[in-house]
Coordinates of C-alpha atoms (C1' of nucleotides) in Angstrom, one line a residue:
Chain A
M174 CA 104.7 104.5 118.6
P175 CA 105.7 106.7 115.6
E176 CA 102.7 108.9 114.7
L177 CA 102.6 111.9 112.4
P178 CA 105.1 114.1 114.4
E179 CA 107.6 111.3 114.8
V180 CA 107.4 110.3 111.1
E181 CA 107.7 113.9 110.0
T182 CA 110.8 114.4 112.2
I183 CA 112.4 111.4 110.6
R184 CA 111.5 112.6 107.1
C185 CA 113.1 116.0 107.7
D186 CA 116.2 114.4 109.2
L187 CA 116.7 112.1 106.3
L188 CA 116.0 114.8 103.7
E189 CA 119.3 116.4 104.8
K190 CA 121.3 113.2 104.7
I191 CA 120.5 110.7 101.9
L192 CA 119.2 112.5 98.8
N193 CA 120.9 112.1 95.5
T194 CA 123.6 109.8 96.7
K195 CA 124.0 106.5 95.0
I196 CA 123.0 103.4 96.9
V197 CA 125.8 100.9 96.4
Q198 CA 124.4 98.1 98.5
V199 CA 121.3 96.9 100.3
D200 CA 121.2 94.1 102.8
V201 CA 117.9 92.4 103.6
V202 CA 118.6 90.6 106.9
L203 CA 115.0 89.6 107.5
D204 CA 113.0 88.9 104.4
K205 CA 109.5 89.3 105.9
I206 CA 110.1 93.1 106.5
V207 CA 110.3 93.6 102.7
K208 CA 107.0 93.1 100.9
N209 CA 108.6 92.6 97.6
K210 CA 110.6 89.6 96.7
S211 CA 114.0 90.2 98.2
S212 CA 115.8 89.7 94.9
A213 CA 113.5 92.2 93.1
F214 CA 113.8 94.6 95.9
K215 CA 117.6 94.5 95.8
K216 CA 117.6 94.9 92.0
V217 CA 115.6 98.1 92.1
I218 CA 117.5 99.6 95.0
K219 CA 121.0 98.9 94.0
N220 CA 122.6 101.8 92.1
N221 CA 119.4 103.8 92.5
Q222 CA 119.1 107.1 94.4
F223 CA 116.5 108.7 96.6
T224 CA 115.4 112.0 95.0
D225 CA 112.8 113.1 97.6
I226 CA 111.0 111.9 100.7
S227 CA 107.3 112.7 101.3
R228 CA 104.8 111.5 103.9
R229 CA 101.2 110.5 103.9
G230 CA 99.9 110.1 107.5
K231 CA 102.3 107.8 109.2
L232 CA 103.6 106.4 105.8
L233 CA 107.0 107.5 104.5
I234 CA 107.5 107.7 100.7
F235 CA 111.0 107.6 99.4
H236 CA 111.1 108.8 95.7
L237 CA 113.5 106.8 93.7
K238 CA 115.4 108.2 90.7
D239 CA 114.1 105.4 88.4
G240 CA 110.4 106.5 89.0
N241 CA 109.6 103.9 91.6
F242 CA 108.7 104.6 95.3
L243 CA 109.9 103.0 98.4
L244 CA 107.1 102.9 101.0
T245 CA 108.0 102.6 104.7
H246 CA 105.6 102.1 107.6
L247 CA 107.2 101.9 111.0
R248 CA 104.1 100.6 112.7
M249 CA 104.9 100.3 116.4
T250 CA 108.6 99.8 116.8
G251 CA 110.2 100.6 113.5
Q252 CA 113.2 102.9 113.4
L253 CA 115.1 104.6 110.6
I254 CA 118.6 105.5 111.7
Y255 CA 121.3 107.1 109.6
R256 CA 125.0 106.9 110.2
H257 CA 127.5 108.6 108.1
Q258 CA 130.9 107.1 107.4
N259 CA 133.2 106.8 110.3
Q260 CA 130.5 108.2 112.6
L261 CA 131.5 106.9 116.1
I262 CA 128.9 105.0 117.9
A263 CA 127.9 107.3 120.7
G264 CA 127.8 105.9 124.1
G265 CA 127.8 107.0 127.7
H266 CA 125.2 109.7 127.6
S267 CA 122.6 107.4 126.1
E268 CA 120.4 105.6 128.6
K269 CA 119.5 102.8 126.2
K270 CA 122.6 101.7 124.4
S271 CA 120.7 99.8 121.8
D272 CA 119.1 103.0 120.4
L273 CA 122.4 104.2 119.1
D274 CA 124.3 101.1 118.6
V275 CA 123.7 100.1 115.0
P276 CA 123.6 97.6 113.4
N277 CA 122.0 95.6 116.2
K278 CA 119.9 92.5 116.3
Y279 CA 116.8 94.5 115.2
S280 CA 118.5 95.9 112.1
H281 CA 116.6 94.1 109.4
V282 CA 117.4 96.1 106.3
I283 CA 120.6 98.2 105.7
F284 CA 121.2 100.6 102.8
T285 CA 124.8 101.6 102.1
F286 CA 125.5 104.8 100.1
Q287 CA 128.4 105.7 97.9
N288 CA 129.6 108.2 100.4
G289 CA 129.9 105.4 103.0
G290 CA 126.8 106.5 104.9
Q291 CA 124.3 103.8 106.0
L292 CA 120.6 103.8 106.7
F293 CA 119.3 101.2 109.1
Y294 CA 115.7 99.9 109.3
N295 CA 115.4 98.5 112.8
D296 CA 112.2 96.9 114.1
L297 CA 111.9 95.1 117.4
R298 CA 108.5 93.7 116.8
Q299 CA 108.8 93.3 113.1
F300 CA 105.3 94.8 112.3
G301 CA 106.6 97.5 110.0
Y302 CA 107.5 97.0 106.4
L303 CA 109.3 98.3 103.3
N304 CA 107.6 98.1 99.9
I305 CA 108.6 99.2 96.5
V306 CA 105.7 100.3 94.3
N307 CA 105.3 102.1 91.0
K308 CA 103.4 105.4 90.5
K309 CA 100.1 103.7 89.9
E310 CA 100.3 101.6 93.0
L311 CA 101.5 104.6 95.0
D312 CA 98.4 106.5 94.0
Q313 CA 96.1 103.6 95.0
V314 CA 97.8 103.4 98.4
I315 CA 97.7 107.1 99.0
A316 CA 94.1 107.5 98.0
K317 CA 92.8 105.5 101.0
F318 CA 94.3 107.9 103.5
G319 CA 92.2 110.6 105.2
T320 CA 93.1 114.3 105.4
E321 CA 96.6 115.5 106.1
L322 CA 96.5 117.4 109.4
I323 CA 99.4 119.8 109.5
D324 CA 98.6 121.0 106.0
D325 CA 97.0 124.4 105.4
N326 CA 94.3 122.6 103.3
F327 CA 92.9 121.1 106.5
T328 CA 90.3 123.6 107.6
L329 CA 87.5 123.7 110.1
P330 CA 84.7 123.5 107.4
Q331 CA 86.5 120.5 106.0
F332 CA 86.7 118.9 109.4
R333 CA 83.0 119.5 109.9
K334 CA 82.3 117.9 106.6
I335 CA 84.2 114.7 107.5
L336 CA 82.4 114.5 110.8
K337 CA 79.0 115.0 109.4
G338 CA 76.5 112.1 109.8
R339 CA 78.9 110.0 111.9
K340 CA 78.0 108.5 115.2
R341 CA 81.0 106.7 116.5
N342 CA 83.0 107.8 119.5
I343 CA 85.4 110.6 118.9
K344 CA 88.5 108.7 119.9
A345 CA 87.9 105.9 117.4
F346 CA 87.3 108.6 114.8
L347 CA 90.6 110.4 115.6
L348 CA 92.5 107.1 115.2
D349 CA 90.9 106.2 111.9
Q350 CA 93.5 106.7 109.3
N351 CA 90.9 106.7 106.5
M352 CA 89.3 109.8 108.1
L353 CA 92.3 111.8 109.5
A354 CA 95.8 110.6 108.6
G355 CA 98.5 110.5 111.3
I356 CA 97.0 110.5 114.8
G357 CA 97.8 107.5 117.0
N358 CA 97.1 106.7 120.6
I359 CA 99.3 109.2 122.2
Y360 CA 98.1 112.3 120.3
A361 CA 94.4 111.2 120.4
D362 CA 94.5 111.2 124.2
E363 CA 96.3 114.5 124.3
I364 CA 94.0 116.2 121.8
L365 CA 90.9 115.2 123.6
F366 CA 92.3 116.3 127.0
A367 CA 93.2 119.7 125.5
S368 CA 89.7 119.9 124.1
C369 CA 88.0 118.9 127.4
V370 CA 86.2 116.1 125.6
K371 CA 85.8 112.6 127.1
P372 CA 87.1 110.0 124.6
T373 CA 83.9 108.0 124.8
R374 CA 81.7 110.9 123.6
T375 CA 80.1 110.2 120.2
I376 CA 80.5 112.6 117.3
D377 CA 76.8 113.5 117.1
Q378 CA 76.8 114.6 120.7
L379 CA 79.6 117.1 120.3
T380 CA 78.7 120.8 120.4
K381 CA 79.8 123.2 117.7
K382 CA 82.3 124.7 120.2
E383 CA 83.8 121.3 121.0
V384 CA 84.3 120.4 117.3
E385 CA 86.1 123.7 116.9
L386 CA 88.3 123.0 119.9
I387 CA 89.2 119.5 118.7
F388 CA 90.0 120.9 115.3
K389 CA 92.2 123.6 116.7
N390 CA 94.0 121.2 119.0
I391 CA 94.7 118.6 116.3
K392 CA 96.6 121.3 114.5
S393 CA 98.3 122.9 117.4
I394 CA 99.3 119.7 119.3
L395 CA 100.7 118.0 116.2
K396 CA 102.6 121.0 115.2
L397 CA 104.0 121.5 118.7
A398 CA 105.0 117.9 118.8
V399 CA 106.8 118.2 115.4
K400 CA 108.6 121.2 116.9
H401 CA 109.7 119.1 119.9
R402 CA 110.8 116.3 117.5
G403 CA 108.1 113.9 118.6
T404 CA 107.4 111.8 121.7
T405 CA 109.7 109.0 122.8
F406 CA 107.6 106.9 125.0
N407 CA 109.6 103.7 124.6
N408 CA 111.0 102.8 121.3
Y409 CA 110.9 105.9 119.0
V410 CA 114.1 107.7 118.0
D411 CA 114.8 110.2 115.2
A412 CA 117.1 109.5 112.2
N413 CA 120.1 110.4 114.4
G414 CA 119.0 107.9 117.0
N415 CA 118.0 110.6 119.5
K416 CA 114.8 110.7 121.6
G417 CA 112.0 113.1 121.0
G418 CA 111.3 115.9 123.5
F419 CA 107.5 116.0 123.6
I420 CA 107.2 113.4 126.4
K421 CA 107.8 116.2 128.8
L422 CA 104.6 117.9 127.5
L423 CA 102.3 114.9 127.7
K424 CA 99.4 115.7 130.0
V425 CA 97.4 112.4 130.0
Y426 CA 98.9 109.7 127.8
N427 CA 100.0 106.8 130.0
R428 CA 99.3 108.8 133.2
G429 CA 96.4 106.7 134.4
D430 CA 96.2 106.7 138.2
Q431 CA 98.3 109.9 138.3
Q432 CA 97.0 113.4 139.1
C433 CA 95.5 115.6 136.5
L434 CA 97.9 118.5 135.9
N435 CA 95.0 120.9 135.8
C436 CA 92.8 119.9 138.7
K437 CA 94.6 117.2 140.6
T438 CA 91.8 114.7 140.1
T439 CA 93.1 111.1 139.6
L440 CA 93.2 110.3 135.9
Q441 CA 91.3 107.3 134.7
K442 CA 92.5 104.6 132.4
I443 CA 89.8 102.8 130.3
K444 CA 89.6 101.0 127.0
V445 CA 88.2 102.9 124.0
A446 CA 88.3 101.6 120.4
G447 CA 90.4 98.7 121.7
R448 CA 93.1 101.1 122.9
G449 CA 94.3 102.0 126.4
T450 CA 92.9 105.5 127.0
C451 CA 93.7 108.0 129.7
F452 CA 91.5 111.0 130.6
C453 CA 90.5 113.3 133.4
P454 CA 87.0 112.6 134.6
Q455 CA 86.8 116.1 136.0
C456 CA 88.2 118.2 133.1
Q457 CA 86.8 116.1 130.2
K458 CA 83.1 116.1 129.7
Chain B
dC84 C1' 104.3 80.7 133.8
dT85 C1' 100.5 84.3 132.1
dT86 C1' 98.9 88.7 130.7
dC87 C1' 99.3 93.0 128.6
dT88 C1' 100.9 96.3 125.2
dT89 C1' 100.6 98.6 120.3
dG90 C1' 99.1 100.0 114.5
dT91 C1' 97.0 98.0 111.1
dT92 C1' 94.3 94.7 108.6
dA93 C1' 90.9 91.3 108.2
dC94 C1' 86.9 89.5 109.5
dT95 C1' 82.3 88.8 111.9
dG96 C1' 78.1 90.4 113.3
dA97 C1' 74.9 94.0 114.5
Chain C
dA206 C1' 76.9 102.1 104.6
dT207 C1' 78.6 102.4 109.5
dC208 C1' 80.5 100.8 113.4
dA209 C1' 82.0 97.8 117.5
dG210 C1' 84.7 94.0 118.7
dT211 C1' 88.3 90.8 118.2
dA212 C1' 92.2 88.0 116.4
dA213 C1' 96.5 88.1 114.4
dC214 C1' 101.2 89.6 114.0
dA215 C1' 106.2 89.7 117.7
dA216 C1' 108.6 90.1 121.6
dG217 C1' 109.5 92.3 125.8
dA218 C1' 108.0 94.0 130.4
dA219 C1' 105.8 93.0 134.6

DNA sequence: CTTCTTGTTACTGA
DNA sequence: ATCAGTAACAAGAA
């Protein structure tokens, strides 16, 4: 599940690889992945260039030289993998051959650059999408997102302001992209464990200290995860096709029925906000 | 065979 | 306005 740290890792990887190089060909293997009409999509992309890549929450924004923007959301199993010309398909040291072996049966859109490099949009479950929009449409899409979380503009007073008057449970809030942009199921569980707050607690019950802790942990955990190039739980890989290293640092996510790393209590798995949720009944109050 | 999983949107109902 | 719950989407794992 690509969340903010994973999407940010891919963004930084691609920045070094695909800017200001002419796109000579684009293949749309599976039409439904592209929101635009396939013919219109190809017309805009062909002979165009990416001049920058930005990110809003989990959404990647490729800036095109002609003033349009290519939006990419990976949803659950989307991948963006770049291969430069003549790059050998690595094998042997990879556990999952399909991660590195591109194109494969999940490669639904393929960009080919003038220098021979190729960018593959892979998606096993086909929930992600590519969509070309103009500046006005981009602004409309971006406006709906909540606060950016690894930005210096995200401050404790601002966090308090967003929480004010709300009554839902804290996990549902953390996952709400219209409130905070970029947290998914993995980091929501990790942030709440680090903050010693049970995922079912409602916002109006949180103490001042707990709010402070949650704020601090949102920043520190997301930044640490970016540093470790994200979490590969099942499907995620970076733009080189490599796994993220944060999985070694997960303390609760998907560890239901295992022992808490702090107190050895058996972790519990419950459903909160429609999501599988792991927490320590001893450490999280 | 069935059931579960996951991010997001859309919808219903409180 | 806010929020909870659920279906839908696809395909693989168990």
